[in-house]
Amino acid sequence: MNNIDNLEAMRHSLAHILAAAVQELYPKVEFGIGPAIENGFYYDFANIKLSEADLPKIEKKMREIIVQDLPVEQGDWNKANALKWAASQPFKKELVEDLVCEDPSAKSCSLTFYRIGNFTDLCAGPHLKSTSEVGAFKLTSIAGAYWRGDETRAQMTRVYGIAFKTQQELDDYTAMLAEAEKRDHRKLGAQLDLFTFSSDVGSGLPMFTPRGTILFDKLSELSLSLREKIGHQRIRTPHITKTDLYKLSGHWDKFGDELFMVKSQETSDQFVMKPMSCPHHIQIYLSKPRSYRDLPVRLVEAAMVYRDEKKGELGGMSRVRAFTQDDSHILCRKDQIKPEVDSLIKFIHQLYGTLGMTDIRARLSYRDDGDGYLGDRELWNMAESQLKALADENHLDYYEAEGEAAFYGPKIDFMAKDAIGREFQVATVQLDFNMPGRFGLEYTNEEGKKETPVMLHHAALGSVERFLSVFIEHTAGHFPFWCAPEQVRVLTIGETKEYAEKIETILAGITLEQPLKHNDLRYKIDSGKDNLSKKIKRAEELKIPVLILVGPKDAEAEQVTIRTRDGEEKVALKDLSEWLKKQA
């Protein structure tokens, strides 16, 4: 068993030990499922009331079971015996009833179970040999969960735990969780006055304040402008479309239950809110004949899209129902795939370098053996081989993952680590040989014959809303000077009104050479009657990058006191403009 498998077995065994402990403490409990997950495990329970206050008691019982060095015994039942075992456990009974023999001709199924002391569970494993082999663990939280993820089914109590091989790894991860809580974008979003939600508007529908809109626009504009530099042209498409468009693209069959339906009162047409932009961009390509000289056609849009996400899956800005994709599509010849992908990879590194997220690797996302994909396997194999070759040629640090492809083609997903070591999928480049054919896209080649172009789907920030949740937590709200909603605040002390006006004249005349364009400085003057400590506290709560402190002595010396996260320094008034320009 390799290290990864052993860690999964350890976490899976801890899930069973958790269930065994709960059974001892609450004999009438009903059991759901208890898998290993990333960084830990959970188990779902019913017919029980638990709160966070119960976790220490459950954890203590788990440790009592562990030190007994109980064997984790594996055995097999036929389905009839499994049903007898599950007779008093309705959720387990349902799972047994739903199991299908791998060999349809078999008279009985052989089902695997594991026993720890008095607790037995139907399970495929893997598990450790003994309870004493588990590493370091801690129960962390309790949450509600619907049985089998179905909102119409029973709600269960889910107990979460984290687990690692060593106590040091557990301590490091616990420290990271504590830091993550401080950086929670939902808390910082309120503290920094960036966005809000309203029950009157609807769950999962964020609204940006003036400060949040500045941040949103700066990030979006950086993404779009950098692509304009490599030949992309901006377009705009409607928020709704006829359902026929998504039936043709294949999105209807794949994502039909995620669509918001819209009915016209004037016609019999059935519309949906736009869930993605590629079919619309295809229509622009189809709007006129194309020749090989016209290709590549590069289109980019900051498109508002809508998906009817499950209410229980919504979480701050991480998953919302209305979001903005910085979405681009390239229609090109086959011989143009390499230079176009090369250009996109270079752009992604430039973008994330500007954003201060440079610890990036790639995931080559392939199809699996399922049937939810467009096109034949031979075409997919060619596309996957081509993407892998491009990843090698661009010296990407990558790993391969089956089952992560888009339904129309394989992709390179870029995974970025934030400041506390968590990894998030950010940008993506997808190679699509299938959708152009479904829409009948053509161009005239050099010989005057019709050919089908290839389509590259690309998002840089992805969902801008989701990226903001990552970026806020990555920076802990200390945004780079160029995109901070408020870059400078002047805090006056005593009788310095005239000197403050002189400073404001300088600030109003500053144009900053920020990424790709010039911008006026964003500043405010706090000349209220509050004392300096209150003014500083207000400004620091908003994490404004530069505070200019102005008192009578500063006015007399024709200077200012500048406070940043790095400390304080004195700057002559005549040098203030140049000092601020260097911050951009």
Coordinates of C-alpha atoms in Angstrom, one line a residue:
M1 CA 0.0 0.0 0.0
N2 CA 1.5 3.3 -1.0
N3 CA 1.5 6.5 1.1
I4 CA -1.6 8.0 -0.5
D5 CA -3.6 4.7 -0.2
N6 CA -2.4 4.3 3.4
L7 CA -3.5 7.8 4.3
E8 CA -6.9 7.1 2.8
A9 CA -7.2 3.8 4.7
M10 CA -6.3 5.7 7.9
R11 CA -9.0 8.3 7.3
H12 CA -11.5 5.8 6.3
S13 CA -10.8 3.7 9.4
L14 CA -11.2 6.8 11.6
A15 CA -14.7 7.4 10.0
H16 CA -15.6 3.9 11.2
I17 CA -14.1 4.5 14.6
L18 CA -16.2 7.7 14.8
A19 CA -19.3 5.7 14.1
A20 CA -18.3 3.0 16.6
A21 CA -17.9 5.7 19.3
V22 CA -21.2 7.4 18.4
Q23 CA -22.9 3.9 18.6
E24 CA -21.6 3.4 22.2
L25 CA -22.7 6.9 23.3
Y26 CA -26.0 7.0 21.4
P27 CA -27.3 3.4 21.0
K28 CA -30.4 4.4 19.0
V29 CA -28.4 6.2 16.3
E30 CA -29.1 5.5 12.6
F31 CA -26.1 5.4 10.3
G32 CA -25.6 6.9 6.8
I33 CA -22.2 6.8 5.1
G34 CA -18.7 7.6 6.3
P35 CA -16.0 8.1 3.7
A36 CA -12.5 9.4 3.7
I37 CA -12.3 12.9 2.2
E38 CA -9.5 15.4 1.5
N39 CA -7.6 16.1 4.8
G40 CA -9.9 13.9 6.8
F41 CA -13.2 12.1 7.1
Y42 CA -16.9 12.4 8.1
Y43 CA -19.9 10.2 9.0
D44 CA -23.6 11.0 8.6
F45 CA -26.0 10.1 11.4
A46 CA -29.8 10.3 12.0
N47 CA -32.1 9.9 14.9
I48 CA -29.6 11.9 17.0
K49 CA -29.2 15.4 18.1
L50 CA -25.6 16.7 18.3
S51 CA -23.9 20.0 18.8
E52 CA -20.3 21.2 18.7
A53 CA -20.3 20.8 22.5
D54 CA -20.6 17.0 22.0
L55 CA -17.4 16.7 19.9
P56 CA -15.0 16.4 22.8
K57 CA -17.0 13.6 24.4
I58 CA -17.2 11.7 21.0
E59 CA -13.5 12.3 20.4
K60 CA -12.6 10.9 23.9
K61 CA -14.6 7.8 23.2
M62 CA -12.8 7.4 19.8
R63 CA -9.4 7.5 21.6
E64 CA -10.6 4.9 24.1
I65 CA -11.5 2.6 21.2
I66 CA -8.1 3.3 19.5
V67 CA -5.9 2.4 22.5
Q68 CA -7.7 -1.0 22.7
D69 CA -5.8 -2.0 19.5
L70 CA -9.0 -3.6 18.1
P71 CA -8.6 -5.5 14.9
V72 CA -10.4 -4.1 11.8
E73 CA -11.9 -7.4 10.6
Q74 CA -13.0 -7.9 7.0
G75 CA -15.7 -10.4 5.9
D76 CA -18.2 -11.1 3.2
W77 CA -22.0 -11.5 3.3
N78 CA -24.5 -12.5 0.7
K79 CA -27.2 -9.9 0.0
A80 CA -29.8 -11.8 2.2
N81 CA -27.6 -11.7 5.2
A82 CA -26.7 -8.1 4.6
L83 CA -30.4 -7.2 4.6
K84 CA -30.9 -9.0 7.9
W85 CA -28.0 -7.0 9.4
A86 CA -29.6 -3.8 8.1
A87 CA -33.1 -4.5 9.2
S88 CA -33.0 -1.9 12.0
Q89 CA -30.9 0.6 10.0
P90 CA -33.2 2.1 7.3
F91 CA -30.4 4.0 5.5
K92 CA -28.1 1.0 5.4
K93 CA -31.0 -1.1 4.2
E94 CA -31.6 1.2 1.3
L95 CA -27.9 1.0 0.3
V96 CA -28.0 -2.8 0.4
E97 CA -31.2 -3.0 -1.6
D98 CA -29.6 -0.7 -4.3
L99 CA -26.5 -2.8 -4.7
V100 CA -26.3 -4.7 -8.0
C101 CA -24.2 -7.8 -8.6
E102 CA -21.2 -7.2 -10.8
D103 CA -22.1 -10.5 -12.5
P104 CA -25.8 -10.2 -13.4
S105 CA -26.0 -14.0 -13.8
A106 CA -24.9 -14.6 -10.2
K107 CA -27.4 -16.0 -7.9
S108 CA -26.2 -14.0 -4.9
C109 CA -23.9 -11.0 -4.4
S110 CA -20.9 -11.1 -2.1
L111 CA -20.8 -7.9 -0.1
T112 CA -17.8 -6.8 1.9
F113 CA -18.1 -5.6 5.5
Y114 CA -15.7 -4.5 8.2
R115 CA -16.0 -4.9 12.0
I116 CA -14.4 -2.8 14.8
G117 CA -15.4 -4.2 18.2
N118 CA -19.2 -4.1 18.3
F119 CA -19.6 -1.9 15.2
T120 CA -20.1 -3.4 11.8
D121 CA -20.4 -1.5 8.5
L122 CA -20.9 -2.5 4.9
C123 CA -17.9 -1.0 3.1
A124 CA -15.6 -1.6 0.2
G125 CA -12.6 -0.3 2.2
P126 CA -9.7 0.3 2.3
H127 CA -9.0 0.1 6.0
L128 CA -6.0 -0.4 8.4
K129 CA -5.5 -3.7 10.2
S130 CA -5.9 -2.3 13.7
T131 CA -7.3 0.8 15.4
S132 CA -3.9 1.5 16.9
E133 CA -2.5 2.2 13.5
V134 CA -4.4 5.5 13.0
G135 CA -2.4 8.7 13.1
A136 CA -3.3 12.1 14.6
F137 CA -6.8 13.3 14.3
K138 CA -9.3 15.8 15.6
L139 CA -13.1 16.2 15.3
T140 CA -13.7 19.7 13.9
S141 CA -17.4 20.5 13.1
I142 CA -21.0 19.4 12.7
A143 CA -23.1 20.2 9.7
G144 CA -26.5 19.2 8.2
A145 CA -26.5 17.0 5.1
Y146 CA -29.3 15.6 3.1
W147 CA -29.4 11.8 2.7
R148 CA -27.7 11.0 -0.6
G149 CA -27.4 14.8 -1.4
D150 CA -31.1 15.0 -2.2
E151 CA -33.0 18.0 -0.6
T152 CA -36.2 16.0 -0.7
R153 CA -34.7 13.3 1.6
A154 CA -34.0 13.1 5.3
Q155 CA -31.6 15.6 6.8
M156 CA -28.8 14.0 8.7
T157 CA -26.1 15.2 11.1
R158 CA -22.7 15.1 9.6
V159 CA -19.6 15.0 11.9
Y160 CA -16.4 16.1 10.3
G161 CA -12.8 15.3 11.4
I162 CA -9.3 15.9 10.1
A163 CA -6.5 13.4 10.1
F164 CA -2.8 13.2 9.3
K165 CA 0.0 10.7 9.8
T166 CA 1.8 12.8 12.4
Q167 CA 0.8 15.2 15.1
Q168 CA 3.0 17.9 13.5
E169 CA 1.1 17.6 10.3
L170 CA -2.2 17.9 12.2
D171 CA -0.9 20.9 14.1
D172 CA 0.2 22.6 10.9
Y173 CA -3.1 22.0 9.3
T174 CA -5.0 23.2 12.3
A175 CA -3.0 26.4 12.3
M176 CA -3.8 26.8 8.6
L177 CA -7.5 26.4 9.4
A178 CA -7.3 29.1 12.1
E179 CA -5.6 31.5 9.7
A180 CA -8.2 30.6 7.0
E181 CA -10.9 31.6 9.4
K182 CA -9.3 35.0 9.9
R183 CA -9.1 35.4 6.1
D184 CA -12.7 34.2 5.4
H185 CA -13.8 36.3 2.5
R186 CA -17.4 36.5 3.8
K187 CA -16.1 38.3 7.0
L188 CA -13.7 40.4 5.2
G189 CA -16.2 41.3 2.5
A190 CA -18.4 42.8 5.2
Q191 CA -15.5 44.4 7.1
L192 CA -14.1 46.0 3.9
D193 CA -17.5 46.9 2.6
L194 CA -17.1 45.0 -0.7
F195 CA -20.3 43.1 -1.3
T196 CA -23.6 42.1 0.2
F197 CA -26.4 39.6 -0.2
S198 CA -30.2 40.2 0.4
S199 CA -32.9 37.7 1.0
D200 CA -35.2 40.0 -0.9
V201 CA -33.0 39.7 -4.0
G202 CA -32.4 35.9 -3.5
S203 CA -29.7 33.6 -2.2
G204 CA -26.6 33.3 -4.3
L205 CA -27.1 36.6 -6.0
P206 CA -24.3 39.0 -4.8
M207 CA -24.4 42.7 -5.1
F208 CA -21.2 44.8 -5.1
T209 CA -20.8 48.1 -3.2
P210 CA -18.9 51.0 -4.7
R211 CA -15.7 49.8 -3.0
G212 CA -16.3 46.2 -4.2
T213 CA -17.1 47.3 -7.7
I214 CA -13.8 49.1 -8.0
L215 CA -11.9 45.9 -7.0
F216 CA -14.1 43.8 -9.3
D217 CA -13.6 46.2 -12.2
K218 CA -9.8 46.4 -11.7
L219 CA -9.4 42.6 -11.8
S220 CA -11.7 42.1 -14.7
E221 CA -10.1 44.9 -16.7
L222 CA -6.6 43.4 -16.1
S223 CA -7.8 40.1 -17.5
L224 CA -9.5 41.5 -20.5
S225 CA -6.9 44.1 -21.4
L226 CA -4.1 41.6 -21.3
R227 CA -5.9 39.4 -23.8
E228 CA -6.5 42.4 -26.0
K229 CA -2.7 42.7 -26.1
I230 CA -2.6 39.2 -27.7
G231 CA -5.2 39.8 -30.3
H232 CA -8.6 39.1 -28.6
Q233 CA -11.5 41.3 -29.5
R234 CA -14.2 42.2 -27.0
I235 CA -17.8 41.4 -27.7
R236 CA -21.2 41.4 -25.8
T237 CA -24.0 38.8 -25.9
P238 CA -27.5 38.7 -24.4
H239 CA -28.3 37.4 -20.9
I240 CA -31.0 35.0 -22.3
T241 CA -31.3 32.7 -25.3
K242 CA -33.7 30.3 -26.8
T243 CA -33.4 26.7 -25.5
D244 CA -32.7 25.4 -28.9
L245 CA -29.2 26.9 -28.8
Y246 CA -28.2 24.8 -25.8
K247 CA -29.9 21.7 -27.2
L248 CA -27.7 21.9 -30.3
S249 CA -24.5 22.6 -28.2
G250 CA -25.2 19.6 -25.9
H251 CA -25.4 21.8 -22.8
W252 CA -29.1 21.1 -22.4
D253 CA -28.6 17.3 -22.0
K254 CA -25.6 17.8 -19.7
F255 CA -26.7 20.7 -17.5
G256 CA -30.5 21.0 -18.1
D257 CA -31.3 20.9 -14.4
E258 CA -29.0 23.9 -13.7
L259 CA -30.8 26.2 -16.1
F260 CA -33.1 29.1 -15.1
M261 CA -36.1 29.0 -17.4
V262 CA -37.6 32.2 -18.9
K263 CA -40.9 32.3 -20.7
S264 CA -41.9 35.0 -23.2
Q265 CA -45.2 36.7 -22.8
E266 CA -45.2 37.8 -26.5
T267 CA -44.2 34.6 -28.3
S268 CA -44.2 30.8 -27.7
D269 CA -40.4 30.8 -27.5
Q270 CA -38.9 29.2 -24.4
F271 CA -35.7 30.9 -23.2
V272 CA -33.1 30.3 -20.5
M273 CA -30.8 32.6 -18.6
K274 CA -27.4 32.2 -20.2
P275 CA -25.3 29.6 -18.3
M276 CA -22.2 29.8 -20.5
S277 CA -21.1 31.9 -23.5
C278 CA -19.5 29.5 -26.0
P279 CA -22.7 28.9 -28.1
H280 CA -23.2 32.7 -28.4
H281 CA -19.6 33.3 -29.5
I282 CA -20.1 30.6 -32.1
Q283 CA -23.1 32.6 -33.5
I284 CA -20.8 35.6 -34.0
Y285 CA -18.4 33.4 -35.9
L286 CA -21.3 32.2 -38.0
S287 CA -22.5 35.7 -38.8
K288 CA -20.4 35.9 -42.0
P289 CA -18.2 33.6 -44.2
R290 CA -14.7 33.0 -43.0
S291 CA -11.5 32.1 -44.9
Y292 CA -8.2 30.7 -43.7
R293 CA -6.9 34.3 -43.8
D294 CA -9.5 35.3 -41.1
L295 CA -8.4 32.7 -38.6
P296 CA -7.8 32.7 -35.8
V297 CA -10.9 34.5 -34.6
R298 CA -10.4 35.5 -31.0
L299 CA -13.4 36.7 -29.0
V300 CA -13.5 37.7 -25.3
E301 CA -16.3 38.8 -23.1
A302 CA -17.0 39.5 -19.4
A303 CA -20.2 37.6 -19.5
M304 CA -22.8 37.5 -16.8
V305 CA -24.1 33.9 -16.6
Y306 CA -26.6 32.2 -14.4
R307 CA -26.9 28.7 -13.0
D308 CA -29.5 27.3 -10.6
E309 CA -27.1 25.9 -8.1
K310 CA -28.5 23.9 -5.2
K311 CA -29.3 26.1 -2.2
G312 CA -27.3 24.0 0.2
E313 CA -24.2 24.3 -2.0
L314 CA -24.1 28.1 -2.1
G315 CA -21.4 29.7 0.0
G316 CA -20.4 33.4 0.1
M317 CA -18.8 34.2 -3.3
S318 CA -17.3 30.8 -3.7
R319 CA -20.5 29.5 -5.3
V320 CA -23.2 31.8 -6.5
R321 CA -26.1 31.7 -8.9
A322 CA -25.2 34.8 -10.9
F323 CA -21.5 35.3 -11.8
T324 CA -19.2 36.9 -14.4
Q325 CA -17.0 34.7 -16.6
D326 CA -14.0 36.4 -18.3
D327 CA -14.6 34.0 -21.1
S328 CA -12.8 33.9 -24.4
H329 CA -13.1 31.5 -27.4
I330 CA -10.6 31.1 -30.3
L331 CA -11.7 29.5 -33.6
C332 CA -8.5 28.5 -35.4
R333 CA -7.0 26.1 -37.9
K334 CA -5.3 22.9 -36.6
D335 CA -1.9 24.3 -37.4
Q336 CA -2.7 27.3 -35.2
I337 CA -3.5 25.3 -32.0
K338 CA 0.1 25.3 -30.8
P339 CA 0.9 29.0 -31.1
E340 CA -2.5 29.9 -29.6
V341 CA -2.2 27.6 -26.6
D342 CA 1.4 28.8 -26.1
S343 CA 0.2 32.4 -26.1
L344 CA -2.6 31.6 -23.6
I345 CA -0.2 29.8 -21.2
K346 CA 2.2 32.8 -21.3
F347 CA -0.7 35.2 -20.7
I348 CA -1.9 33.1 -17.6
H349 CA 1.5 33.3 -16.0
Q350 CA 1.7 37.0 -16.7
L351 CA -1.8 37.6 -15.2
Y352 CA -1.2 35.6 -12.0
G353 CA 2.3 37.1 -11.6
T354 CA 0.7 40.5 -11.5
L355 CA -1.8 39.2 -9.0
G356 CA 0.9 37.8 -6.8
M357 CA 0.0 34.2 -7.2
T358 CA 3.0 32.5 -8.7
D359 CA 2.8 29.0 -7.1
I360 CA 1.0 27.4 -10.0
R361 CA 0.8 23.9 -11.4
A362 CA -1.4 22.4 -14.1
R363 CA -3.9 19.6 -14.2
L364 CA -4.3 17.8 -17.5
S365 CA -8.0 17.0 -17.4
Y366 CA -9.0 14.0 -19.5
R367 CA -12.2 12.1 -20.0
D368 CA -13.0 8.8 -18.3
D369 CA -14.9 5.8 -19.6
G370 CA -18.3 7.4 -19.0
D371 CA -20.7 8.1 -21.7
G372 CA -21.4 11.8 -20.9
Y373 CA -19.0 13.2 -23.6
L374 CA -19.4 14.4 -27.1
G375 CA -17.5 12.8 -30.0
D376 CA -15.7 9.5 -30.5
R377 CA -12.8 8.3 -28.4
E378 CA -10.2 8.5 -31.2
L379 CA -10.8 12.2 -31.5
W380 CA -10.4 12.6 -27.7
N381 CA -7.2 10.6 -27.7
M382 CA -5.7 12.9 -30.3
A383 CA -6.8 16.0 -28.4
E384 CA -5.4 14.7 -25.1
S385 CA -2.1 13.8 -26.6
Q386 CA -1.8 17.2 -28.2
L387 CA -2.5 19.0 -24.9
K388 CA 0.0 16.9 -23.1
A389 CA 2.7 17.6 -25.7
L390 CA 1.9 21.4 -25.4
A391 CA 2.2 21.1 -21.6
D392 CA 5.6 19.4 -22.0
E393 CA 6.8 22.0 -24.5
N394 CA 5.8 24.8 -22.2
H395 CA 7.6 23.1 -19.3
L396 CA 4.4 23.1 -17.1
D397 CA 4.5 21.4 -13.8
Y398 CA 1.5 19.2 -14.3
Y399 CA -0.4 16.0 -13.2
E400 CA -3.0 14.1 -15.1
A401 CA -6.6 13.4 -13.9
E402 CA -9.2 11.3 -15.6
G403 CA -12.9 12.4 -15.4
E404 CA -12.1 16.1 -15.1
A405 CA -12.5 17.0 -18.8
A406 CA -15.2 19.3 -20.1
F407 CA -17.9 17.2 -21.9
Y408 CA -16.7 18.5 -25.3
G409 CA -12.9 18.2 -24.8
P410 CA -9.9 17.9 -22.6
K411 CA -8.3 20.8 -20.8
I412 CA -5.4 22.3 -19.0
D413 CA -6.6 23.5 -15.6
F414 CA -4.3 25.8 -13.8
M415 CA -4.1 25.3 -10.0
A416 CA -2.8 28.2 -7.9
K417 CA -1.8 28.0 -4.2
D418 CA -2.8 30.9 -2.0
A419 CA -0.7 32.5 0.8
I420 CA -1.6 29.8 3.3
G421 CA -1.0 26.8 1.0
R422 CA -4.5 26.0 -0.2
E423 CA -4.9 25.1 -3.9
F424 CA -7.6 26.4 -6.1
Q425 CA -8.5 25.9 -9.8
V426 CA -8.2 29.2 -11.5
A427 CA -7.6 29.5 -15.3
T428 CA -8.4 26.9 -17.9
V429 CA -7.6 26.2 -21.6
Q430 CA -9.9 23.7 -23.3
L431 CA -9.3 22.0 -26.7
D432 CA -12.6 21.3 -28.5
F433 CA -12.8 19.3 -31.7
N434 CA -16.5 18.5 -31.2
M435 CA -18.7 21.6 -30.8
P436 CA -17.6 23.3 -34.1
G437 CA -18.9 20.3 -36.0
R438 CA -22.2 20.3 -34.1
F439 CA -22.8 23.9 -35.2
G440 CA -21.5 23.4 -38.8
L441 CA -18.7 25.9 -38.5
E442 CA -16.6 26.2 -41.6
Y443 CA -13.9 28.2 -43.2
T444 CA -12.5 28.2 -46.8
N445 CA -9.0 26.8 -46.9
E446 CA -6.2 27.8 -49.3
E447 CA -7.5 25.3 -51.9
G448 CA -11.0 26.8 -51.8
K449 CA -12.4 23.8 -49.9
K450 CA -14.4 23.9 -46.7
E451 CA -12.9 22.8 -43.4
T452 CA -14.1 22.8 -39.8
P453 CA -12.1 25.0 -37.4
V454 CA -11.0 23.9 -33.9
M455 CA -12.3 25.8 -30.8
L456 CA -10.3 26.8 -27.8
H457 CA -12.3 27.7 -24.7
H458 CA -10.4 29.8 -22.2
A459 CA -11.2 31.5 -18.9
A460 CA -8.5 33.4 -17.0
L461 CA -10.1 34.3 -13.7
G462 CA -12.9 31.9 -14.3
S463 CA -15.9 33.2 -12.3
V464 CA -14.7 36.6 -11.2
E465 CA -16.9 36.3 -8.2
R466 CA -15.3 33.0 -7.2
F467 CA -11.8 34.3 -7.9
L468 CA -12.6 37.3 -5.6
S469 CA -13.3 34.9 -2.8
V470 CA -9.8 33.4 -3.4
F471 CA -8.1 36.7 -3.9
I472 CA -9.6 38.3 -0.8
E473 CA -8.4 35.3 1.3
H474 CA -5.0 35.1 -0.4
T475 CA -4.3 38.8 0.4
A476 CA -6.2 38.8 3.7
G477 CA -7.8 42.0 2.3
H478 CA -4.5 43.7 1.9
F479 CA -4.9 44.3 -1.8
P480 CA -2.1 45.5 -4.0
F481 CA -2.0 49.2 -4.3
W482 CA -3.1 49.2 -8.0
C483 CA -6.4 47.5 -7.3
A484 CA -7.2 48.7 -3.8
P485 CA -10.6 50.3 -3.7
E486 CA -9.2 53.2 -1.7
Q487 CA -5.4 53.6 -2.2
V488 CA -4.7 56.6 0.1
R489 CA -6.4 58.2 3.1
V490 CA -5.2 61.5 4.5
L491 CA -5.7 61.8 8.3
T492 CA -5.4 65.3 9.7
I493 CA -4.4 66.3 13.2
G494 CA -5.2 69.7 14.7
E495 CA -5.4 72.9 12.7
T496 CA -4.0 71.7 9.4
K497 CA -7.0 72.5 7.1
E498 CA -5.0 74.7 4.6
Y499 CA -2.1 72.2 4.5
A500 CA -4.5 69.3 3.9
E501 CA -6.0 71.2 1.0
K502 CA -2.5 71.7 -0.4
I503 CA -2.0 67.9 -0.2
E504 CA -5.3 67.2 -1.8
T505 CA -4.4 69.4 -4.8
I506 CA -1.3 67.2 -5.3
L507 CA -3.3 64.0 -4.9
A508 CA -5.9 65.1 -7.4
G509 CA -3.3 65.7 -10.0
I510 CA -1.7 62.3 -9.8
T511 CA -2.2 59.8 -12.6
L512 CA -0.8 56.4 -11.8
E513 CA 0.7 54.1 -14.4
Q514 CA -1.0 50.9 -13.2
P515 CA -1.1 47.6 -15.1
L516 CA -1.9 48.4 -18.8
K517 CA -3.4 51.8 -18.3
H518 CA -3.4 55.1 -16.5
N519 CA -5.7 55.8 -13.5
D520 CA -6.4 58.7 -11.2
L521 CA -5.4 58.1 -7.6
R522 CA -8.2 56.9 -5.4
Y523 CA -8.1 58.8 -2.1
K524 CA -10.1 60.4 0.7
I525 CA -9.4 63.1 3.2
D526 CA -10.5 62.4 6.8
S527 CA -10.5 65.9 8.4
G528 CA -13.2 65.1 11.0
K529 CA -13.0 66.0 14.7
D530 CA -12.2 62.5 15.9
N531 CA -8.7 62.0 17.4
L532 CA -6.0 60.5 15.4
S533 CA -6.2 57.0 16.9
K534 CA -9.8 56.7 15.9
K535 CA -9.1 57.8 12.4
I536 CA -6.2 55.3 12.1
K537 CA -8.4 52.5 13.4
R538 CA -11.1 53.2 10.8
A539 CA -8.6 53.3 8.0
E540 CA -6.8 50.2 9.2
E541 CA -10.0 48.2 9.5
L542 CA -10.5 49.0 5.7
K543 CA -6.9 47.9 5.1
I544 CA -6.1 51.0 3.1
P545 CA -2.6 50.6 1.7
V546 CA -1.2 54.1 2.4
L547 CA -2.1 56.5 5.3
I548 CA -0.8 60.0 5.2
L549 CA -0.7 61.6 8.7
V550 CA -0.7 65.4 8.7
G551 CA -0.1 67.4 11.8
P552 CA 1.0 71.0 12.6
K553 CA 4.7 70.0 12.7
D554 CA 4.4 68.3 9.3
A555 CA 2.8 71.5 7.9
E556 CA 5.6 73.6 9.3
A557 CA 8.3 71.3 7.8
E558 CA 6.5 70.9 4.4
Q559 CA 6.4 67.1 4.8
V560 CA 4.0 64.3 5.6
T561 CA 4.2 61.1 7.7
I562 CA 3.4 58.1 5.6
R563 CA 2.2 54.9 7.3
T564 CA 2.1 51.5 5.4
R565 CA 2.1 47.9 6.5
D566 CA 5.9 48.2 6.5
G567 CA 6.1 51.0 9.0
E568 CA 6.3 54.8 8.9
E569 CA 8.5 57.3 7.1
K570 CA 8.7 61.0 6.5
V571 CA 8.4 62.2 2.9
A572 CA 8.9 65.8 1.8
L573 CA 5.7 67.3 0.2
K574 CA 7.5 68.0 -3.0
D575 CA 8.4 64.3 -3.3
L576 CA 4.9 63.0 -2.4
S577 CA 3.7 62.6 -6.0
E578 CA 6.7 60.6 -7.1
W579 CA 6.6 58.4 -4.0
L580 CA 2.9 57.5 -4.6
K581 CA 3.6 56.8 -8.3
K582 CA 6.2 54.2 -7.3
Q583 CA 3.6 52.3 -5.4
A584 CA 1.6 51.5 -8.5

